[in-house]
């Protein structure tokens, strides 16, 4: 591929929240974007935002934890947009509970979406990156990877993604492929709004309480994360690989 050709990016969980902001940001950087989420119709808003701004995007429905759906989704991306060389593994779910109350199904759901989903997507996309001699993988970890009450499943998955990222960096580096993880702190999305509802707090009150614990004295917005992902997926970031960047308004780890 010549460097003037448009690169194709796949962003999972891009119907809303961090994934939607990332899809819009990567399109603004000149990428053609496959907006993937569970429900194709739910991707329409993100796709319309991109096309209204003059970008190229398609909506693709797929469950990232299902091997056949992932393969079909990437085949569609290749057919309709071209071979993908940028992948953002962002799709995610929460099933919070204290360990003694956590069901096996809550454990499996979270591990399947985050870890199995990122594995399946990366496996499906990497061959196109190897062919192109260029690739950028960004996995969404979390500050919860460092441990968080009520999130044994989620913290294990998000810590697992950090190990996965580092191994991808080691295995795929010689093909011009980098792999990095972005680990957000508190970001205002439907995910954190659902957590507020679960603990019986209004979202504004919940965000204000969270902000008191954050050095920059505010919670994050999806664009704060999209910005870090834009850096890692950039043409100039080819010597940055295997890193975990906490984007949390202050130091962590
Ligand atoms: N919001 C935060 O504070 C925060 C903090 C740290 C990490 N993260 C991570 O960032 C990512 C995005 O979070 P968000 O806050 O935007 O969440 P969100 O709940 O607003 O959006 C997640 C999206 O993923 C999609 N999704 C869920 N399961 C899927 C599956 N099996 N296949 C395809 N799509 C699926 C959902 O439909 C949804 O559109 C997640 O990986 C999350 O764990 C979020």
Short mmCIF file of C-alpha atoms and ligand atoms in Angstrom, two decimals:
data_model
loop_
_atom_site.label_atom_id
_atom_site.label_comp_id
_atom_site.label_asym_id
_atom_site.label_seq_id
_atom_site.Cartn_x
_atom_site.Cartn_y
_atom_site.Cartn_z
CA UNK A 1 0.00 0.00 0.00
CA UNK A 2 1.23 3.51 -0.74
CA UNK A 3 1.21 5.86 2.21
CA UNK A 4 -1.27 8.11 0.44
CA UNK A 5 -3.89 5.32 0.37
CA UNK A 6 -6.52 5.55 3.10
CA UNK A 7 -6.00 3.11 5.95
CA UNK A 8 -8.93 1.10 7.26
CA UNK A 9 -9.63 1.04 11.00
CA UNK A 10 -11.87 -1.36 12.91
CA UNK A 11 -13.32 -0.07 16.17
CA UNK A 12 -15.38 -2.48 18.28
CA UNK A 13 -18.12 -1.38 20.65
CA UNK A 14 -18.34 1.80 18.57
CA UNK A 15 -22.10 2.41 18.72
CA UNK A 16 -21.61 4.70 21.72
CA UNK A 17 -19.25 5.95 24.42
CA UNK A 18 -15.49 5.68 24.03
CA UNK A 19 -15.77 3.52 20.89
CA UNK A 20 -18.00 6.04 19.11
CA UNK A 21 -15.69 8.95 20.01
CA UNK A 22 -12.72 6.91 18.79
CA UNK A 23 -14.38 6.02 15.48
CA UNK A 24 -15.20 9.69 14.85
CA UNK A 25 -11.68 10.78 15.82
CA UNK A 26 -9.95 8.18 13.61
CA UNK A 27 -12.18 9.20 10.69
CA UNK A 28 -11.15 12.83 11.29
CA UNK A 29 -7.52 11.60 11.08
CA UNK A 30 -8.34 10.33 7.57
CA UNK A 31 -9.07 6.66 8.30
CA UNK A 32 -11.97 4.73 6.78
CA UNK A 33 -13.74 3.22 9.79
CA UNK A 34 -15.67 0.00 10.40
CA UNK A 35 -18.04 0.75 13.27
CA UNK A 36 -18.67 -2.61 14.92
CA UNK A 37 -21.15 -3.29 17.72
CA UNK A 38 -23.63 -5.98 18.78
CA UNK A 39 -26.47 -4.38 16.85
CA UNK A 40 -25.78 -2.98 13.37
CA UNK A 41 -28.68 -0.50 13.60
CA UNK A 42 -27.20 0.96 16.81
CA UNK A 43 -24.04 1.90 14.84
CA UNK A 44 -26.01 4.22 12.55
CA UNK A 45 -25.46 7.40 14.61
CA UNK A 46 -21.68 6.97 14.66
CA UNK A 47 -21.56 6.22 10.93
CA UNK A 48 -23.76 9.24 10.14
CA UNK A 49 -21.53 11.52 12.23
CA UNK A 50 -18.52 10.35 10.22
CA UNK A 51 -20.13 10.56 6.79
CA UNK A 52 -21.69 13.96 7.58
CA UNK A 53 -18.14 15.23 8.22
CA UNK A 54 -17.03 13.86 4.83
CA UNK A 55 -15.51 10.60 6.11
CA UNK A 56 -15.99 6.96 5.10
CA UNK A 57 -17.56 4.45 7.48
CA UNK A 58 -19.73 1.35 7.58
CA UNK A 59 -21.85 -0.19 10.32
CA UNK A 60 -21.26 -3.86 11.10
CA UNK A 61 -23.19 -5.93 13.62
CA UNK A 62 -21.16 -8.60 15.42
CA UNK A 63 -20.65 -10.11 18.84
CA UNK A 64 -16.87 -9.95 19.33
CA UNK A 65 -16.91 -13.07 21.52
CA UNK A 66 -18.33 -15.21 18.68
CA UNK A 67 -15.68 -16.57 16.31
CA UNK A 68 -17.94 -16.98 13.27
CA UNK A 69 -19.43 -13.49 13.68
CA UNK A 70 -15.97 -11.96 14.00
CA UNK A 71 -14.74 -13.69 10.85
CA UNK A 72 -17.86 -12.65 8.91
CA UNK A 73 -17.52 -9.07 10.17
CA UNK A 74 -13.90 -8.75 9.07
CA UNK A 75 -14.71 -10.35 5.69
CA UNK A 76 -17.36 -7.62 5.22
CA UNK A 77 -14.89 -4.90 6.19
CA UNK A 78 -12.36 -6.19 3.63
CA UNK A 79 -15.06 -6.33 0.96
CA UNK A 80 -16.67 -2.94 1.62
CA UNK A 81 -13.83 -0.75 2.95
CA UNK A 82 -10.60 -2.64 2.26
CA UNK A 83 -8.10 -4.63 4.35
CA UNK A 84 -7.98 -3.29 7.92
CA UNK A 85 -4.61 -2.31 9.40
CA UNK A 86 -5.82 -0.50 12.53
CA UNK A 87 -7.75 -2.29 15.26
CA UNK A 88 -9.20 -0.86 18.45
CA UNK A 89 -10.51 -3.56 20.79
CA UNK A 90 -12.95 -1.45 22.78
CA UNK A 91 -16.17 -3.52 23.16
CA UNK A 92 -16.89 -4.12 26.81
CA UNK A 93 -19.42 -5.02 29.46
CA UNK A 94 -19.64 -4.95 33.25
CA UNK A 95 -21.10 -7.63 35.51
CA UNK A 96 -19.98 -6.24 38.87
CA UNK A 97 -20.48 -8.09 42.12
CA UNK A 98 -18.52 -9.05 45.20
CA UNK A 99 -16.71 -12.33 44.67
CA UNK A 100 -19.00 -14.39 46.91
CA UNK A 101 -22.04 -13.21 44.90
CA UNK A 102 -20.44 -13.32 41.43
CA UNK A 103 -22.01 -16.01 39.24
CA UNK A 104 -19.99 -18.17 36.88
CA UNK A 105 -21.97 -16.66 34.03
CA UNK A 106 -20.99 -13.11 35.13
CA UNK A 107 -17.37 -14.22 35.16
CA UNK A 108 -17.63 -15.89 31.73
CA UNK A 109 -19.49 -13.01 30.06
CA UNK A 110 -16.90 -10.43 31.07
CA UNK A 111 -13.89 -12.61 30.23
CA UNK A 112 -15.48 -13.59 26.90
CA UNK A 113 -16.25 -10.09 25.68
CA UNK A 114 -13.00 -8.41 26.75
CA UNK A 115 -10.38 -11.13 26.43
CA UNK A 116 -11.80 -13.70 24.01
CA UNK A 117 -13.25 -10.86 21.91
CA UNK A 118 -9.92 -9.04 21.66
CA UNK A 119 -8.15 -12.32 20.85
CA UNK A 120 -10.62 -13.24 18.09
CA UNK A 121 -10.62 -9.77 16.54
CA UNK A 122 -6.84 -9.46 16.60
CA UNK A 123 -6.44 -12.94 15.09
CA UNK A 124 -8.85 -12.06 12.28
CA UNK A 125 -7.24 -8.68 11.51
CA UNK A 126 -3.52 -9.47 11.99
CA UNK A 127 -3.12 -11.28 8.67
CA UNK A 128 -4.12 -8.12 6.83
CA UNK A 129 -1.63 -6.13 8.90
CA UNK A 130 1.14 -8.64 8.17
CA UNK A 131 0.33 -8.47 4.42
CA UNK A 132 0.49 -4.66 4.56
CA UNK A 133 3.69 -4.61 6.65
CA UNK A 134 1.88 -2.13 8.90
CA UNK A 135 -0.49 -2.45 11.83
CA UNK A 136 -1.72 -0.66 14.91
CA UNK A 137 -3.56 -2.53 17.66
CA UNK A 138 -4.95 -0.70 20.67
CA UNK A 139 -6.62 -2.64 23.47
CA UNK A 140 -8.82 -0.96 26.07
CA UNK A 141 -7.59 -1.86 29.54
CA UNK A 142 -8.71 0.04 32.65
CA UNK A 143 -7.51 1.48 35.95
CA UNK A 144 -9.46 -1.50 37.36
CA UNK A 145 -6.62 -3.75 36.13
CA UNK A 146 -4.86 -2.61 39.33
CA UNK A 147 -7.70 -4.08 41.42
CA UNK A 148 -11.20 -2.78 42.18
CA UNK A 149 -13.77 -3.93 44.69
CA UNK A 150 -16.69 -5.73 43.04
CA UNK A 151 -14.81 -6.30 39.78
CA UNK A 152 -12.92 -9.61 40.11
CA UNK A 153 -14.03 -10.55 36.58
CA UNK A 154 -13.44 -7.14 34.99
CA UNK A 155 -10.09 -6.46 36.69
CA UNK A 156 -8.84 -9.92 35.67
CA UNK A 157 -9.90 -9.27 32.07
CA UNK A 158 -8.37 -5.78 31.98
CA UNK A 159 -5.09 -7.00 33.53
CA UNK A 160 -5.16 -9.91 31.07
CA UNK A 161 -5.41 -7.46 28.19
CA UNK A 162 -2.18 -5.84 29.33
CA UNK A 163 -0.33 -9.17 29.05
CA UNK A 164 -2.03 -9.86 25.73
CA UNK A 165 -0.90 -6.43 24.45
CA UNK A 166 2.73 -6.99 25.43
CA UNK A 167 2.80 -10.42 23.76
CA UNK A 168 1.30 -9.00 20.56
CA UNK A 169 4.00 -6.32 20.57
CA UNK A 170 6.72 -8.99 20.86
CA UNK A 171 5.28 -11.37 18.25
CA UNK A 172 4.13 -8.87 15.64
CA UNK A 173 6.72 -6.11 15.86
CA UNK A 174 8.82 -7.45 13.00
CA UNK A 175 5.85 -7.05 10.65
CA UNK A 176 5.58 -3.32 11.30
CA UNK A 177 2.76 -3.86 13.79
CA UNK A 178 2.59 -2.13 17.16
CA UNK A 179 0.28 -3.05 20.04
CA UNK A 180 -0.50 -0.80 22.98
CA UNK A 181 -3.10 -0.57 25.72
CA UNK A 182 -4.98 2.49 26.88
CA UNK A 183 -6.21 2.17 30.45
CA UNK A 184 -8.88 4.77 31.22
CA UNK A 185 -9.83 5.94 34.67
CA UNK A 186 -13.38 7.25 35.20
CA UNK A 187 -14.93 8.25 31.85
CA UNK A 188 -18.49 9.61 31.63
CA UNK A 189 -20.37 7.08 29.45
CA UNK A 190 -23.41 4.82 29.65
CA UNK A 191 -21.15 2.28 31.40
CA UNK A 192 -20.38 4.57 34.34
CA UNK A 193 -23.98 5.89 34.33
CA UNK A 194 -25.14 2.28 34.81
CA UNK A 195 -22.72 1.89 37.71
CA UNK A 196 -24.15 5.04 39.32
CA UNK A 197 -27.66 3.62 38.94
CA UNK A 198 -26.55 0.29 40.41
CA UNK A 199 -25.20 1.95 43.57
CA UNK A 200 -28.31 4.15 43.81
CA UNK A 201 -26.68 7.51 42.99
CA UNK A 202 -27.61 10.16 40.41
CA UNK A 203 -24.99 10.35 37.64
CA UNK A 204 -24.10 14.01 38.33
CA UNK A 205 -23.58 13.28 42.03
CA UNK A 206 -21.58 10.14 41.16
CA UNK A 207 -19.32 12.07 38.74
CA UNK A 208 -18.78 14.88 41.27
CA UNK A 209 -17.77 12.34 43.93
CA UNK A 210 -15.38 10.64 41.49
CA UNK A 211 -13.85 14.00 40.50
CA UNK A 212 -12.81 14.69 44.11
CA UNK A 213 -10.42 11.71 43.85
CA UNK A 214 -8.90 12.75 40.49
CA UNK A 215 -5.87 15.12 40.43
CA UNK A 216 -7.16 17.15 37.44
CA UNK A 217 -10.43 17.55 39.39
CA UNK A 218 -12.80 16.31 36.71
CA UNK A 219 -13.94 12.99 35.29
CA UNK A 220 -12.82 12.00 31.80
CA UNK A 221 -14.79 12.32 28.58
CA UNK A 222 -14.74 9.81 25.68
CA UNK A 223 -12.64 12.27 23.63
CA UNK A 224 -9.88 12.12 26.27
CA UNK A 225 -9.48 8.43 25.43
CA UNK A 226 -9.99 8.84 21.67
CA UNK A 227 -7.10 11.31 21.74
CA UNK A 228 -4.70 8.75 23.27
CA UNK A 229 -5.88 6.10 20.80
CA UNK A 230 -5.29 8.51 17.90
CA UNK A 231 -1.69 8.88 19.06
CA UNK A 232 -1.05 5.12 19.28
CA UNK A 233 -2.66 4.46 15.88
CA UNK A 234 -0.79 7.32 14.20
CA UNK A 235 1.69 6.82 11.39
CA UNK A 236 4.44 8.39 13.54
CA UNK A 237 3.98 6.03 16.54
CA UNK A 238 5.83 3.05 15.00
CA UNK A 239 8.49 2.89 17.75
CA UNK A 240 5.98 2.89 20.63
CA UNK A 241 4.86 -0.65 21.36
CA UNK A 242 3.86 -2.90 24.25
CA UNK A 243 2.97 0.08 26.43
CA UNK A 244 0.11 0.63 28.84
CA UNK A 245 -0.98 4.26 29.08
CA UNK A 246 -3.18 5.16 32.04
CA UNK A 247 -5.43 8.03 30.99
CA UNK A 248 -6.98 8.87 34.31
CA UNK A 249 -6.37 12.52 35.12
CA UNK A 250 -3.48 11.61 37.39
CA UNK A 251 -0.86 8.96 38.08
CA UNK A 252 -1.83 5.33 38.68
CA UNK A 253 0.05 2.05 39.20
N1 LIG B 1 -16.26 4.31 30.98
C1 LIG B 1 -15.20 4.10 31.76
O1 LIG B 1 -15.05 4.74 32.81
C2 LIG B 1 -14.15 3.09 31.37
C3 LIG B 1 -13.01 2.99 32.17
C4 LIG B 1 -12.03 2.08 31.86
C5 LIG B 1 -12.19 1.27 30.75
N2 LIG B 1 -13.30 1.36 29.99
C6 LIG B 1 -13.40 0.46 28.84
O2 LIG B 1 -13.59 1.21 27.66
C7 LIG B 1 -14.39 0.45 26.74
C8 LIG B 1 -15.60 1.26 26.31
O3 LIG B 1 -16.34 1.62 27.47
P1 LIG B 1 -17.60 2.61 27.46
O4 LIG B 1 -17.58 3.29 28.77
O5 LIG B 1 -17.63 3.41 26.22
O6 LIG B 1 -18.78 1.53 27.50
P2 LIG B 1 -20.27 1.56 26.90
O7 LIG B 1 -21.02 0.56 27.71
O8 LIG B 1 -20.79 2.94 26.82
O9 LIG B 1 -20.05 1.01 25.41
C9 LIG B 1 -19.58 -0.30 25.18
C10 LIG B 1 -20.06 -0.74 23.81
O10 LIG B 1 -19.59 -2.09 23.62
C11 LIG B 1 -20.63 -2.82 23.00
N3 LIG B 1 -20.49 -4.25 23.25
C12 LIG B 1 -20.68 -4.91 24.42
N4 LIG B 1 -20.51 -6.22 24.25
C13 LIG B 1 -20.19 -6.41 22.94
C14 LIG B 1 -19.91 -7.56 22.16
N5 LIG B 1 -19.92 -8.79 22.70
N6 LIG B 1 -19.64 -7.39 20.85
C15 LIG B 1 -19.65 -6.15 20.29
N7 LIG B 1 -19.91 -5.03 20.98
C16 LIG B 1 -20.20 -5.16 22.30
C17 LIG B 1 -21.91 -2.25 23.64
O11 LIG B 1 -23.05 -2.59 22.86
C18 LIG B 1 -21.59 -0.77 23.69
O12 LIG B 1 -22.00 -0.08 22.53
C19 LIG B 1 -14.74 -0.85 27.45
O13 LIG B 1 -13.80 -1.85 27.10
C20 LIG B 1 -14.58 -0.47 28.90
O14 LIG B 1 -14.33 -1.61 29.70
C21 LIG B 1 -14.30 2.26 30.26
#
